Amino acid sequence: ADKVHDLKMPAVAMTDHGNLFGAIEFYETMSKSGIKPILGCEAYVMREEKPSAAGRAEEGVDHLVLLARNMEGYRNLIKIATSAHVQNRHPHFPAVDLNFLAAHGNGLIGLSGCIRGEIPRLLLAGREDIAREALKRYQKIFGEPHFFLELQNHGLDDELIANERLIRMAQSQGAPLVATNDVHYLAPEDHEAHDVLLCIKQGVRVADTQRMRFPTDQHYFKTYEEMRELF
């Protein structure tokens, strides 16, 4: 809250992966600081193909950012997060299926997500026709004005490639764009401490090369000026 206030930002969103556990504390803290809290979740959405028993943990799910734009959306967000945790659709993640998402899309804003989102994933694989079908599906779920193609730039080559293709898709399909920043810590110098926390979470050592890591130190809370320069 102090960082957002110092940067004179009027609003900020929190989108934890697959849950809303921090929503109340976040809402109360930001509200007390005079900052508009935007409640959200980065959901895991089941793909049509099922994950294999021997596949990677993230096989079978795509990321999708959901933001509540009104009280109905907040209630639907709670239903989506709850269903993801109690239905056990995926062996590793609290995931929601597309049918449940479609039945609870009112009052929500959808963003296409990072490069692990369905649309960027398909575009990076050269499957533009299927990516367009996915865009139309999400536009139907949330309403065309409420689904955005999401651009990110944390110094990753795949992001830059995806951004070019997302911009082309936005222009050809008349879909709105939004530039976002995937924040996991406040400042670049926090990258090392965050990496250690990831190792603790995974039960591995920092020196282990076969582990999940963030390859750059760019997942920090950027200023308006930094974001403007990036995009």
Tab-separated table of N, CA, C and O in Angstrom, residues 195-213:
chain	number	residue	atom	x	y	z
A	195	ASP	N	13.624	-15.715	-5.082
A	195	ASP	CA	14.102	-16.982	-5.628
A	195	ASP	C	14.326	-17.991	-4.504
A	195	ASP	O	14.004	-19.182	-4.651
A	196	VAL	N	14.859	-17.535	-3.376
A	196	VAL	CA	15.059	-18.420	-2.223
A	196	VAL	C	13.714	-18.932	-1.703
A	196	VAL	O	13.556	-20.108	-1.378
A	197	LEU	N	12.718	-18.032	-1.645
A	197	LEU	CA	11.384	-18.445	-1.204
A	197	LEU	C	10.798	-19.517	-2.129
A	197	LEU	O	10.156	-20.466	-1.674
A	198	LEU	N	11.021	-19.361	-3.439
A	198	LEU	CA	10.552	-20.374	-4.390
A	198	LEU	C	11.203	-21.723	-4.109
A	198	LEU	O	10.560	-22.769	-4.207
A	199	CYS	N	12.498	-21.696	-3.764
A	199	CYS	CA	13.202	-22.946	-3.458
A	199	CYS	C	12.632	-23.600	-2.200
A	199	CYS	O	12.450	-24.821	-2.151
A	200	ILE	N	12.344	-22.778	-1.168
A	200	ILE	CA	11.749	-23.316	0.060
A	200	ILE	C	10.409	-23.963	-0.253
A	200	ILE	O	10.095	-25.054	0.225
A	201	LYS	N	9.616	-23.276	-1.085
A	201	LYS	CA	8.305	-23.810	-1.459
A	201	LYS	C	8.427	-25.169	-2.160
A	201	LYS	O	7.631	-26.078	-1.921
A	202	GLN	N	9.447	-25.301	-3.016
A	202	GLN	CA	9.610	-26.525	-3.805
A	202	GLN	C	10.431	-27.596	-3.089
A	202	GLN	O	10.507	-28.737	-3.565
A	203	GLY	N	11.081	-27.212	-1.971
A	203	GLY	CA	11.921	-28.164	-1.253
A	203	GLY	C	13.190	-28.508	-2.008
A	203	GLY	O	13.655	-29.654	-1.982
A	204	VAL	N	13.775	-27.513	-2.695
A	204	VAL	CA	14.997	-27.727	-3.477
A	204	VAL	C	16.033	-26.673	-3.096
A	204	VAL	O	15.752	-25.733	-2.349
A	205	ARG	N	17.250	-26.834	-3.633
A	205	ARG	CA	18.323	-25.880	-3.380
A	205	ARG	C	18.410	-24.855	-4.509
A	205	ARG	O	18.019	-25.130	-5.641
A	206	VAL	N	18.987	-23.690	-4.191
A	206	VAL	CA	19.148	-22.630	-5.187
A	206	VAL	C	19.986	-23.119	-6.371
A	206	VAL	O	19.733	-22.767	-7.522
A	207	ALA	N	20.973	-23.957	-6.092
A	207	ALA	CA	21.871	-24.446	-7.139
A	207	ALA	C	21.220	-25.469	-8.067
A	207	ALA	O	21.779	-25.793	-9.124
A	208	ASP	N	20.062	-25.971	-7.705
A	208	ASP	CA	19.365	-26.977	-8.524
A	208	ASP	C	18.924	-26.347	-9.840
A	208	ASP	O	18.175	-25.369	-9.857
A	209	THR	N	19.389	-26.904	-10.939
A	209	THR	CA	19.045	-26.347	-12.260
A	209	THR	C	17.694	-26.847	-12.755
A	209	THR	O	17.094	-26.235	-13.633
A	210	GLN	N	17.200	-27.951	-12.216
A	210	GLN	CA	15.923	-28.525	-12.652
A	210	GLN	C	14.799	-28.092	-11.713
A	210	GLN	O	14.178	-28.905	-11.034
A	211	ARG	N	14.550	-26.801	-11.640
A	211	ARG	CA	13.510	-26.287	-10.757
A	211	ARG	C	12.822	-25.097	-11.406
A	211	ARG	O	13.315	-24.516	-12.368
A	212	MET	N	11.657	-24.746	-10.842
A	212	MET	CA	10.943	-23.575	-11.331
A	212	MET	C	11.649	-22.306	-10.842
A	212	MET	O	11.990	-22.193	-9.670
A	213	ARG	N	11.917	-21.387	-11.765
A	213	ARG	CA	12.565	-20.136	-11.399
A	213	ARG	C	12.058	-19.013	-12.298
A	213	ARG	O	11.520	-19.264	-13.381
